[in-house]
mmCIF file of C-alpha atoms and ligand atoms in Angstrom:
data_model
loop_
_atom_site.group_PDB
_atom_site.id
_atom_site.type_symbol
_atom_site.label_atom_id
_atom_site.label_comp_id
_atom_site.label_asym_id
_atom_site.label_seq_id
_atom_site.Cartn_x
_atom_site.Cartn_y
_atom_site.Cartn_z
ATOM 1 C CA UNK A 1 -14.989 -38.704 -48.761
ATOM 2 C CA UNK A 2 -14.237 -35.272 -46.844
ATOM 3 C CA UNK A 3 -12.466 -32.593 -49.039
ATOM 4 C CA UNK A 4 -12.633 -30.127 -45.917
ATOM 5 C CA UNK A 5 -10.055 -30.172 -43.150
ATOM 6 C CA UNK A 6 -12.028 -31.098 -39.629
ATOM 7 C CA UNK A 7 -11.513 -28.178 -36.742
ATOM 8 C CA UNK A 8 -11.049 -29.800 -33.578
ATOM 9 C CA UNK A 9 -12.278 -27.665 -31.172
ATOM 10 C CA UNK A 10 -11.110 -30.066 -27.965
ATOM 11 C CA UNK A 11 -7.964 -29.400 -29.136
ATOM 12 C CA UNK A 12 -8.333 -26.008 -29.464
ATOM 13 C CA UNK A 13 -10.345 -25.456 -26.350
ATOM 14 C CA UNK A 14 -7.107 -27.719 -24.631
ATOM 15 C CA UNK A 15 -4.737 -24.798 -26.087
ATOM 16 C CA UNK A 16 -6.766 -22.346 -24.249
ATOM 17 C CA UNK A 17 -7.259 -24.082 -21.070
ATOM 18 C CA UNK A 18 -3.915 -24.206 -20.537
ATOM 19 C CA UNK A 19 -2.759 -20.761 -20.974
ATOM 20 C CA UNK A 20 -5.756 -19.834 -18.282
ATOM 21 C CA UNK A 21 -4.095 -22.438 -15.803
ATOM 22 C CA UNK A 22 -1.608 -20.793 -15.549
ATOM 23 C CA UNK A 23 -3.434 -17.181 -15.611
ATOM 24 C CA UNK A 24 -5.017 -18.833 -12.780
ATOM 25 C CA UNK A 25 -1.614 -20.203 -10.531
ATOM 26 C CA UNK A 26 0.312 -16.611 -11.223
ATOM 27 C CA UNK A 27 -3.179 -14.511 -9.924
ATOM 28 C CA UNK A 28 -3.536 -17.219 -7.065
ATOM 29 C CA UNK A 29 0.296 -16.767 -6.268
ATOM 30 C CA UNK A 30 -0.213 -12.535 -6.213
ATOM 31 C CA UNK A 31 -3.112 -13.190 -3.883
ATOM 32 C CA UNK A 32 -6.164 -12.528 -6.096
ATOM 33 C CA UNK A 33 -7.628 -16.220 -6.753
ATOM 34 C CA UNK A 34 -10.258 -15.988 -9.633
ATOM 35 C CA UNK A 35 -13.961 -17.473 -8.499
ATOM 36 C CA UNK A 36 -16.800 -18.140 -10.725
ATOM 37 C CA UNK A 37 -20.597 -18.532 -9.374
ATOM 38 C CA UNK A 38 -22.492 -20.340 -11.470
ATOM 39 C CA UNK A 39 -26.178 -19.748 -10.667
ATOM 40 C CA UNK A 40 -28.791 -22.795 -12.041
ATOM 41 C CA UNK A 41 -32.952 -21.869 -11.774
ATOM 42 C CA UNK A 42 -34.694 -24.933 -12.041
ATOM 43 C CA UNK A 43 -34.102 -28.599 -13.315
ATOM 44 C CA UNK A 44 -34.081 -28.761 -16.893
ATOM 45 C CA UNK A 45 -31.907 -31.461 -18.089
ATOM 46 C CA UNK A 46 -29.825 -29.565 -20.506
ATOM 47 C CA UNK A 47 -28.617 -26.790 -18.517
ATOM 48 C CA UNK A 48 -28.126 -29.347 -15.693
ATOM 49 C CA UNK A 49 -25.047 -30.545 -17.620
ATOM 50 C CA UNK A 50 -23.953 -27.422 -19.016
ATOM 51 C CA UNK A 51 -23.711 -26.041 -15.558
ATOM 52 C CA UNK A 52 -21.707 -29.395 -14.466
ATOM 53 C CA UNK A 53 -19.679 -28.941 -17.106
ATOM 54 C CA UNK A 54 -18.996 -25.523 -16.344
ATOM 55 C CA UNK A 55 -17.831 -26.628 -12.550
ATOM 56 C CA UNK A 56 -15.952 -29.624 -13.308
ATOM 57 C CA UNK A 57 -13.617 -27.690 -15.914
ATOM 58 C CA UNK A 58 -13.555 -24.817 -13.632
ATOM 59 C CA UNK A 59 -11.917 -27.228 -11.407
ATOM 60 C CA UNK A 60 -9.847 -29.263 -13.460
ATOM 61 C CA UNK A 61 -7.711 -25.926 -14.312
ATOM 62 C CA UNK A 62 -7.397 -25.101 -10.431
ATOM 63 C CA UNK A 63 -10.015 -22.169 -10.554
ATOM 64 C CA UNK A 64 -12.520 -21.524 -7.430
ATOM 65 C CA UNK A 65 -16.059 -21.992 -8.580
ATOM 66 C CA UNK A 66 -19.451 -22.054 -6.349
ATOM 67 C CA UNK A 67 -22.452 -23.085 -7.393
ATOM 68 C CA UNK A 68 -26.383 -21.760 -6.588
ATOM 69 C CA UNK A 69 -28.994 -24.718 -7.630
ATOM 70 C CA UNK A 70 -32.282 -22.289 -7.334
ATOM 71 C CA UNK A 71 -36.103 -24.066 -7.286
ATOM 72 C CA UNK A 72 -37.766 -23.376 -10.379
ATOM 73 C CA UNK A 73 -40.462 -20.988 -8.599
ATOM 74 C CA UNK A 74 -37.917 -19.134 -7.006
ATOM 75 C CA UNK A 75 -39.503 -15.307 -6.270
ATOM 76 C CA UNK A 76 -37.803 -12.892 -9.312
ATOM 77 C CA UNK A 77 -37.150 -10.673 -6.102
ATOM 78 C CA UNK A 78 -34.681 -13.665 -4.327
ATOM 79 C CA UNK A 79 -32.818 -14.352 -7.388
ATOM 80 C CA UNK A 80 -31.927 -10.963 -8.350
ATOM 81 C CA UNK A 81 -30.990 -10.464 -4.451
ATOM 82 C CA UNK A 82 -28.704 -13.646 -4.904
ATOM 83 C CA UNK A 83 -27.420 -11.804 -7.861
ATOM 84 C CA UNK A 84 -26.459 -8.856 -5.781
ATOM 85 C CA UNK A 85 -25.062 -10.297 -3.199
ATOM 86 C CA UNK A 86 -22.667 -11.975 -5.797
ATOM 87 C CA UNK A 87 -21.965 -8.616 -6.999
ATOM 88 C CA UNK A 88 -21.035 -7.606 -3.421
ATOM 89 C CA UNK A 89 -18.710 -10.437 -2.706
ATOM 90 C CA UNK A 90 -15.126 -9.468 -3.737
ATOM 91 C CA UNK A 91 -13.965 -12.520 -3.460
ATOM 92 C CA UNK A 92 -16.339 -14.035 -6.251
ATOM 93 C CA UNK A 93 -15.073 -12.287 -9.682
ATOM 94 C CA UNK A 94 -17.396 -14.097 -12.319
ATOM 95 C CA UNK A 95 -21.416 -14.269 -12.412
ATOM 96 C CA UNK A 96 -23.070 -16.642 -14.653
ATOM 97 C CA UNK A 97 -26.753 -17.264 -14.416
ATOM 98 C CA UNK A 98 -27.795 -20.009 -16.957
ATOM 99 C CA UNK A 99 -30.264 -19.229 -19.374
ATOM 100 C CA UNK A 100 -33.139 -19.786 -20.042
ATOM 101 C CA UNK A 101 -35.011 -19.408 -17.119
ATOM 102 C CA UNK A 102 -37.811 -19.984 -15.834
ATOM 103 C CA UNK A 103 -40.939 -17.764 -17.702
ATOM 104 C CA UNK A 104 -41.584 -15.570 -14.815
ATOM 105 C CA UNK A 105 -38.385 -14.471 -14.835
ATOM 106 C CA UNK A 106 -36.880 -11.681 -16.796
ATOM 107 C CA UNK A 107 -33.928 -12.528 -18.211
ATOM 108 C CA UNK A 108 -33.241 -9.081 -19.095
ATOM 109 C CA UNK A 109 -33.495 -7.829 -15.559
ATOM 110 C CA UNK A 110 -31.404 -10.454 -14.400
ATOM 111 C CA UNK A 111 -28.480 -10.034 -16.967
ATOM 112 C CA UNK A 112 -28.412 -6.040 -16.585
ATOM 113 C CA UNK A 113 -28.858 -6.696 -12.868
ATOM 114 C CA UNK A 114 -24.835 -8.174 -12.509
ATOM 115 C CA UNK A 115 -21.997 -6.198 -12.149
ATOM 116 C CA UNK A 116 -20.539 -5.510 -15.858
ATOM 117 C CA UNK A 117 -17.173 -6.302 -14.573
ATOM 118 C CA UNK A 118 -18.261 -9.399 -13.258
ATOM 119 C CA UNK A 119 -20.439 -10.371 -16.242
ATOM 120 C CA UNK A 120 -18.369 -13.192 -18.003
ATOM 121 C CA UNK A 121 -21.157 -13.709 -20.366
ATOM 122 C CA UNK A 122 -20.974 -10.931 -22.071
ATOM 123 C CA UNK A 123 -24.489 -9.910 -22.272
ATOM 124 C CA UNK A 124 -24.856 -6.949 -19.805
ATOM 125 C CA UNK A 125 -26.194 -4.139 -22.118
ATOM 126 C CA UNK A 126 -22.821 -2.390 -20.996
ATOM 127 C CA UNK A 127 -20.592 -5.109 -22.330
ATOM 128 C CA UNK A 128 -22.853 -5.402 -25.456
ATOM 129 C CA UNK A 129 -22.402 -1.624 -25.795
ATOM 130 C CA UNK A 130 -18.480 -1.621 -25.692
ATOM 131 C CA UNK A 131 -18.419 -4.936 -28.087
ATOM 132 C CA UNK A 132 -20.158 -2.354 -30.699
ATOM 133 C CA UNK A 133 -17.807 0.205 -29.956
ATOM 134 C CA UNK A 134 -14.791 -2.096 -30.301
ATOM 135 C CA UNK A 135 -13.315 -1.976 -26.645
ATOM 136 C CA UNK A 136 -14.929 -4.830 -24.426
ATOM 137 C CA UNK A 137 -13.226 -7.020 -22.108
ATOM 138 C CA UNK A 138 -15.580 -9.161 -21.615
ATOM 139 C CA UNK A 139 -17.492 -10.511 -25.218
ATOM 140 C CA UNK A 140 -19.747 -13.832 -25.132
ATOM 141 C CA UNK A 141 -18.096 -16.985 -25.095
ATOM 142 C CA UNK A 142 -19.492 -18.515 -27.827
ATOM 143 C CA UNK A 143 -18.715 -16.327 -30.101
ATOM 144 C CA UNK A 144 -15.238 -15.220 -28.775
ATOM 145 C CA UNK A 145 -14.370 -18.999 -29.282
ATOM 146 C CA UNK A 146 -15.509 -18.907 -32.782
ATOM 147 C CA UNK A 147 -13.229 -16.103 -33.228
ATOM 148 C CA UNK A 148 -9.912 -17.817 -31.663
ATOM 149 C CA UNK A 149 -10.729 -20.706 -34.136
ATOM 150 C CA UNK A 150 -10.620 -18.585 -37.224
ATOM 151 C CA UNK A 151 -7.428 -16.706 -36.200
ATOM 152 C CA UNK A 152 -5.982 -20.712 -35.247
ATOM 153 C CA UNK A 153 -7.154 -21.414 -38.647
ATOM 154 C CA UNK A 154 -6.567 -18.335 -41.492
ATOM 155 C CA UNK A 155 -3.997 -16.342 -39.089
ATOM 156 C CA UNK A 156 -5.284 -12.673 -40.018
ATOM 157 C CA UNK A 157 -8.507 -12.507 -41.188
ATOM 158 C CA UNK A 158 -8.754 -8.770 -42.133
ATOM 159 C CA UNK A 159 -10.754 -7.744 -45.621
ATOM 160 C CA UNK A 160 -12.536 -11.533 -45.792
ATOM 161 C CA UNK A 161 -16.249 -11.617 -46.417
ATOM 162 C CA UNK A 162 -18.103 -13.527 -43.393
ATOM 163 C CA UNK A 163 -21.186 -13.864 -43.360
ATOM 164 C CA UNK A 164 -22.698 -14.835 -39.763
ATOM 165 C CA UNK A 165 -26.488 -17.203 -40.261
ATOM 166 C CA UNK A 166 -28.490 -16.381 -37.322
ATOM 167 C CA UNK A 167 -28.881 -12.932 -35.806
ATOM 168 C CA UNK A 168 -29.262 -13.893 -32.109
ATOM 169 C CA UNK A 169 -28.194 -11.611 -28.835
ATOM 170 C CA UNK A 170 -25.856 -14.706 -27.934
ATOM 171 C CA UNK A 171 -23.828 -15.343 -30.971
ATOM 172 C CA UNK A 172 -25.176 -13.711 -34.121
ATOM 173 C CA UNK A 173 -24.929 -10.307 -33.006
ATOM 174 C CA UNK A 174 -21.994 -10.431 -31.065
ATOM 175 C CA UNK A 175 -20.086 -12.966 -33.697
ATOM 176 C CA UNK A 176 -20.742 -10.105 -36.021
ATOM 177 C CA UNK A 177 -19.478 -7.449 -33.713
ATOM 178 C CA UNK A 178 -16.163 -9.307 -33.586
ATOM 179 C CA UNK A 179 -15.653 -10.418 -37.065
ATOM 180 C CA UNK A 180 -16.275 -6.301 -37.832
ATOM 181 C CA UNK A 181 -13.775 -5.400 -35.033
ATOM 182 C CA UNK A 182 -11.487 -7.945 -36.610
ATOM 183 C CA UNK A 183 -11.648 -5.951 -40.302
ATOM 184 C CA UNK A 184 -14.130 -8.444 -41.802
ATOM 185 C CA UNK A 185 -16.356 -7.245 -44.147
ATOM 186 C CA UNK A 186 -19.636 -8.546 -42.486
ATOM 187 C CA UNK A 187 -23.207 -10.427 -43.793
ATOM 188 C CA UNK A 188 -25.848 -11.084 -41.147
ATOM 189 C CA UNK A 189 -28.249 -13.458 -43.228
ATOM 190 C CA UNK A 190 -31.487 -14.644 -41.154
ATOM 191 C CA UNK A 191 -35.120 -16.110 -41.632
ATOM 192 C CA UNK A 192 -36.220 -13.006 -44.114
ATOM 193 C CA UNK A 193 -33.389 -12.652 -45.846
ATOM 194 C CA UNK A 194 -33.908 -13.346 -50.021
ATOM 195 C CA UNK A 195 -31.654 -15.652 -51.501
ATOM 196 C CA UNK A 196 -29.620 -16.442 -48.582
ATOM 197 C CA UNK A 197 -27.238 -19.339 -50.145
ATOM 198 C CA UNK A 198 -26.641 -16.664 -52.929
ATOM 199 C CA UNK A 199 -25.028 -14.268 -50.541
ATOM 200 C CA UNK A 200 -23.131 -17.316 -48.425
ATOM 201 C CA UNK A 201 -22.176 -18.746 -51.442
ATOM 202 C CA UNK A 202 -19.394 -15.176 -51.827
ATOM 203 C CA UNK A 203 -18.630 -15.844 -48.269
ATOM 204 C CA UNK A 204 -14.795 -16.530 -47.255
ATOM 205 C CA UNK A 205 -15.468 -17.197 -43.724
ATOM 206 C CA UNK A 206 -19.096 -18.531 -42.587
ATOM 207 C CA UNK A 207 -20.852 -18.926 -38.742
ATOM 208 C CA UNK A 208 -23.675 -20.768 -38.728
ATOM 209 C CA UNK A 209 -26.065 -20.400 -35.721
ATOM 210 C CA UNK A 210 -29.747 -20.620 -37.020
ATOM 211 C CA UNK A 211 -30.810 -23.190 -34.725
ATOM 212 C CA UNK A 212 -32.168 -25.199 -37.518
ATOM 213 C CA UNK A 213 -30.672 -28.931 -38.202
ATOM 214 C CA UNK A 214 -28.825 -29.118 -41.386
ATOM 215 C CA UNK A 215 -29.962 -25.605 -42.815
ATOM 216 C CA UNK A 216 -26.963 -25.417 -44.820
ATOM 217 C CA UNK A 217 -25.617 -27.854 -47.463
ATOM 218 C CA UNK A 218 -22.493 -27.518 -50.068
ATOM 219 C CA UNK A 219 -25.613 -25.391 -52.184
ATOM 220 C CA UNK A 220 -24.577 -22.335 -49.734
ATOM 221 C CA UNK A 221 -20.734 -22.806 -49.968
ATOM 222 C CA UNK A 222 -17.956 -21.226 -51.882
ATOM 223 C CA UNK A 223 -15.293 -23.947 -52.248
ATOM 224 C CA UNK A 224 -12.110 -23.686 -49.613
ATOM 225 C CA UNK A 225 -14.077 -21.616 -47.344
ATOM 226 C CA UNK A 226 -14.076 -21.955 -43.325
ATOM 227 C CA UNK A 227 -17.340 -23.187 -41.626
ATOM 228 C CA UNK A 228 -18.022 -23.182 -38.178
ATOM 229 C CA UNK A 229 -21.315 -24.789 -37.524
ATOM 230 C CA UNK A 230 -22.482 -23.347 -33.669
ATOM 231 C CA UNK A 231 -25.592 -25.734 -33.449
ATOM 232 C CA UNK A 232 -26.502 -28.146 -31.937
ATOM 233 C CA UNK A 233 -29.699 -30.008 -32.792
ATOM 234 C CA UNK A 234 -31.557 -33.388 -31.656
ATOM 235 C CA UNK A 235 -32.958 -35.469 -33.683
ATOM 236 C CA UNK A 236 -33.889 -38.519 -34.678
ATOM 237 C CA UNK A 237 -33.355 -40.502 -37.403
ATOM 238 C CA UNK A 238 -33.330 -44.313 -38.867
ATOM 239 C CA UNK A 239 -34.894 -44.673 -35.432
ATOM 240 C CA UNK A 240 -31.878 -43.452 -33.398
ATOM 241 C CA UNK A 241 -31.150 -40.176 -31.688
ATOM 242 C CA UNK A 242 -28.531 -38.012 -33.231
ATOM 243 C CA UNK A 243 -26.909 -34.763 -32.377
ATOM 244 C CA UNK A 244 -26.390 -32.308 -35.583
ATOM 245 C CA UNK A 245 -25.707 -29.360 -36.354
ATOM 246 C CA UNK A 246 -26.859 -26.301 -38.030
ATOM 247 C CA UNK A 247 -24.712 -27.369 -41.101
ATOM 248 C CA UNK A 248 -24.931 -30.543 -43.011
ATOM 249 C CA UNK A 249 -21.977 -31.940 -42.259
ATOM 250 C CA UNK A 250 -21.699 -34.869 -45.098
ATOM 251 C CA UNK A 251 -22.408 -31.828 -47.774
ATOM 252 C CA UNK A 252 -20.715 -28.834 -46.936
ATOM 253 C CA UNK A 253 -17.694 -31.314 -45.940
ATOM 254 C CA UNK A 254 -16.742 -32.081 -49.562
ATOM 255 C CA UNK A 255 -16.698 -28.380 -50.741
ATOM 256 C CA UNK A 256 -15.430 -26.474 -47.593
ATOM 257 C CA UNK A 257 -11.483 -25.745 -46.634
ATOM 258 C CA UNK A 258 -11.992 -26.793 -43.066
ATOM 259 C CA UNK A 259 -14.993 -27.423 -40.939
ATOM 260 C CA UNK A 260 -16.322 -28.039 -37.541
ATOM 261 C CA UNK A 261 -17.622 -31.251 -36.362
ATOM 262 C CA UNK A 262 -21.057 -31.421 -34.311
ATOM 263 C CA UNK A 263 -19.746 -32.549 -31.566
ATOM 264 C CA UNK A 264 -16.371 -31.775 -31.038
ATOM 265 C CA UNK A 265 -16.177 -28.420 -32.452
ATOM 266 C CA UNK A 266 -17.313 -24.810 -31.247
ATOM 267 C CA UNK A 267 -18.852 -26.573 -28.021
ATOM 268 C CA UNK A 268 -15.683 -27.072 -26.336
ATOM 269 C CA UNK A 269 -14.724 -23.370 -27.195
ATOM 270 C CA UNK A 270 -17.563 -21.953 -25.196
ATOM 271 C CA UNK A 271 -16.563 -23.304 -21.647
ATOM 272 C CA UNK A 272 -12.805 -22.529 -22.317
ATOM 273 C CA UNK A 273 -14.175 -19.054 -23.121
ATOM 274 C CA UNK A 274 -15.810 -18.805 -20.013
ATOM 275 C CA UNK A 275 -12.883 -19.781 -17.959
ATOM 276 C CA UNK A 276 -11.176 -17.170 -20.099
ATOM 277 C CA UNK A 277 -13.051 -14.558 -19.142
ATOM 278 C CA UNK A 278 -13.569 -14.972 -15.081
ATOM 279 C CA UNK A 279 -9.310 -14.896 -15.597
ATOM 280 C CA UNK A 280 -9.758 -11.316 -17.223
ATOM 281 C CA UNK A 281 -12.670 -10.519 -14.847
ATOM 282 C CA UNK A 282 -10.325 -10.714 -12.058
ATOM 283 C CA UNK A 283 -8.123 -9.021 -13.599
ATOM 284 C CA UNK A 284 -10.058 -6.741 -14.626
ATOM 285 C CA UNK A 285 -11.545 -6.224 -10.901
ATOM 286 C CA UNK A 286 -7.706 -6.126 -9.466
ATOM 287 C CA UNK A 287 -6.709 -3.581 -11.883
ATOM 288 C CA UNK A 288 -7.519 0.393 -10.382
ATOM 289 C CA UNK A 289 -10.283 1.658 -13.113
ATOM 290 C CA UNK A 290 -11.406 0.031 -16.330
ATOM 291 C CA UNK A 291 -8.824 2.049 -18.284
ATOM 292 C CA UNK A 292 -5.964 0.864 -16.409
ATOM 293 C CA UNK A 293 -7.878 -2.921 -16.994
ATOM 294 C CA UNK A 294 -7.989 -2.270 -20.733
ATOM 295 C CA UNK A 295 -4.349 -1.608 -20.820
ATOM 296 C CA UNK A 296 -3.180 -4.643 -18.761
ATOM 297 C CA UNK A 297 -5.545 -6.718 -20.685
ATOM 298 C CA UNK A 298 -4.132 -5.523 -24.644
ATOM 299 C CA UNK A 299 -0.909 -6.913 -23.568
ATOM 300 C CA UNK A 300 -2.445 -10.377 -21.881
ATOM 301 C CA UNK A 301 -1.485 -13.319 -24.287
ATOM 302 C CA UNK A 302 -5.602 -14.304 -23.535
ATOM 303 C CA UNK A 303 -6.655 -11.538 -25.608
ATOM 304 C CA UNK A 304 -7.815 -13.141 -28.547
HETATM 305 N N1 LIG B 1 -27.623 -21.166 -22.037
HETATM 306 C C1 LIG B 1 -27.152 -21.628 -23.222
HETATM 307 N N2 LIG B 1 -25.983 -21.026 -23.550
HETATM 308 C C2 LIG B 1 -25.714 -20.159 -22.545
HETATM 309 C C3 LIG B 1 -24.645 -19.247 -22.293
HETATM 310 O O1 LIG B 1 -23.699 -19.099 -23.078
HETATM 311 N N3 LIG B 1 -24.722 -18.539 -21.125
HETATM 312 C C4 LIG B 1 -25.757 -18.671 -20.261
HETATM 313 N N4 LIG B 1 -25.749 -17.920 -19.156
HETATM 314 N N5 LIG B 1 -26.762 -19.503 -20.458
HETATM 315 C C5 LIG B 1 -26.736 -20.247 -21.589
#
């Protein structure tokens, strides 16, 4: 029997959907009509359907998308002039090249190689810079969805303890850049930290991406607090394959205030995210400078 309310993030990731629709129609109607490229190296199965995904919501809400399906031994050279001839186009406003790619490929040269203003993932060294400083436009998706659900959840979350599990450069880091920015008082807790469960066990608030299937039971959880669980793990069990999370659900369900499903929860978040942000990229690119684009984007109800 669940004690813990259940987060649904399709519903959530609905909510946001919408209010970029019609982002979308008003930008279309002044003449600026947002465009995503989605850029896929290779065939592996998983980002296959992420990058679908990615296209078919893209055009369910009426935005512009294009898609580049690159062979996996694509030259480093040719992707990262792909890349700039995205950057080039003005009438493309959103770059996403999935990750991970192939191994002899940088990823890090290829992130820091698109246009900041165009880079809806967040992950330019640029846009992680401003995240730190408190004044980005454009912060990961993942993360950024986590966020909205906490805010749909608690309202304000200033002065709670959350303590982020995981300290990657996707969500970890960033999810503890915007719970900061947000006036949380913020735990990172990762692989070497002693007594983790100790430490989440004070936690108001906790994000869970570790990338390890069912890391954290009710053990780690201070009764009534929020859980979002950002994993999302194979495996198999009883002879069947399962998808889980980073947070046993069945445990941390019957001590927990409210808690994300696996799937169903943050996963939905993501894409909205990213549809999110190629609205503000445009925006962004419309507006004269990047001062001018902060301004017009504090009072846009997509700020989250
Ligand atoms: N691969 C898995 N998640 C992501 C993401 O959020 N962005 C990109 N570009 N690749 C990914």
């Amino acid at each position: 029997m669940s004690g813990a309310s259940i987060i649904d993030g399709r519903v959530a990731a609905n909510a946001v959907l919408e209010e970029v629709q019609v982002e979308v129609q008003g930008l279309s109607e002044s003449g600026v009509e947002p465009c995503l490229a989605v850029v896929l190296v290779g065939d592996d199965a998983a980002s296959d359907v992420y990058v679908r995904n990615k296209v078919l919501t893209a055009r369910k809400i009426g935005m512009r998308s294009i898609e580049h399906r690159l062979s996996a031994d694509i030259d480093e050279a040719r992707l990262l002039a792909l890349v700039s001839e995205l950057n080039e186009n003005p009438q493309v406003h959103g770059i996403l090249v999935q990750m991970p790619l192939p191994p002899h490929i940088d990823p890090d040269l290829v992130i820091n190689a698109i246009d900041p203003m165009k880079d809806v993932d967040g992950f330019h060294r640029e846009n992680v810079g401003d995240l730190a400083l408190g004044r980005a436009v454009l912060t990961p998706c993942t993360p950024t969805g986590c966020l909205y659900l906490l805010k749909r959840v608690l309202g304000d979350i200033s002065g709670r303890h959350a303590v982020v599990i995981g300290r990657s450069n996707i969500v970890g880091k960033p999810m503890a850049a915007l719970l900061l920015n947000a006036n949380c008082s913020v735990t990172i807790l990762h692989s070497r930290s002693v007594d983790a469960p100790a430490i989440a066990r004070t936690a108001d608030i906790i994000v869970v991406a570790a990338g390890k299937p069912r890391l954290v039971d009710e053990s780690w959880i201070k009764p009534g607090a929020v859980v979002l669980d950002v994993g999302i793990n194979r495996i198999s069990e009883d002879g069947k394959q399962r998808l889980v999370g980073d947070v046993y659900f069945e445990s941390v369900s019957r001590v927990a205030g409210a808690i994300t499903p696996v799937p169903g929860g943050v996963g939905p978040m993501t894409i909205a995210f990213l549809m999110r942000n190629t609205v503000l990229a445009a925006k962004q690119q419309s507006a004269v400078t990047k001062t001018v684009a902060a301004h017009v984007l504090a009072a846009s109800s997509l700020r989250v």
